[in-house]
């Protein structure tokens, strides 16, 4: 594993989940592995869980961290090759990535989708150009189209709480006042393809995800029908993919409620957080003992720790 940009970079998904669960039992077992190593963490967008869990994971391995909020502390970056830099952008990604590589042994990057330029977002401009110009491993802390550390943590959480050989997992769109990216839904969908499950995506018409990612996953346009017999319900908002970046309609009735959860087989509730109460989900669902959201956040430490450990071991 040279970089960790998507779930496809995991050499063996099931082994990775098992090893991450072992790290959770003995987080400090290799506390000297990262001695004298530095992880750079560059944030182009806000974070609570990703920032703290990745730092915590680094601490478990004895890695030092340097954190920079690039969006308001760094020079505005230019990504075009061969361009005349006479605008507002002061530093080219080519130098920035090479310079970060002088101070750090690995670099983790958060750079969300613009939701205004589908082509650039799908090209993963920030992440891929860092990977091109840095001489150190690059870790995706949520990019335009993917959030693999979250999906990896979600896989740990599902495995920990699954009581059936083949659970029914529902990813349901939920309302939100802002247009949100597809990254979490994309990576969750990709992740579930690795596990034995009956998986359906529930969403209002117009919110179909990238068909290259959903493939032959059943899409259900009636939320209550989708929830019937579910063992895990993952709620998430995302904006339109076909009418890129837009909120095509507001379906408040898609909020997940305790009444709707009664249709499930006492399903566990999942969400990556942050979450808007009584917009995405009713208090009663979020505060119910079947809610796994805090455990999902806890498991972020161990998905990150597994990735850092592997990259260290790969030298
Ligand atoms: N789930 C998640 O990535 O949380 P943050 O945006 O707070 O890092």
XYZ file of N, CA and C and ligand atoms in Angstrom, residues 47-50 110 147 150 272-273 300, ligand 1:
38
model
N -13.412 19.838 10.578
C -13.493 18.449 11.049
C -13.483 18.424 12.570
N -14.184 17.466 13.124
C -14.036 17.133 14.545
C -13.456 15.724 14.649
N -14.230 14.738 14.177
C -13.849 13.330 14.335
C -12.566 12.979 13.598
N -12.471 13.382 12.351
C -11.325 12.960 11.540
C -10.036 13.510 12.132
N -7.658 16.535 3.896
C -9.121 16.652 3.761
C -9.420 17.766 2.764
N -14.717 8.859 1.284
C -14.330 9.008 2.698
C -13.984 7.599 3.211
N -13.822 6.643 7.000
C -15.150 6.507 7.614
C -15.750 5.151 7.263
N -22.470 9.051 10.056
C -21.042 9.379 10.232
C -20.823 10.557 11.176
N -21.849 11.385 11.399
C -21.765 12.628 12.155
C -20.847 13.627 11.421
N -13.270 5.239 14.305
C -12.442 6.034 13.384
C -10.972 5.977 13.800
N -17.456 11.799 10.106
C -16.513 12.757 9.962
O -15.649 12.678 9.062
O -16.549 13.732 10.899
P -15.756 15.106 10.820
O -16.224 15.809 9.582
O -16.074 15.841 12.081
O -14.282 14.798 10.718
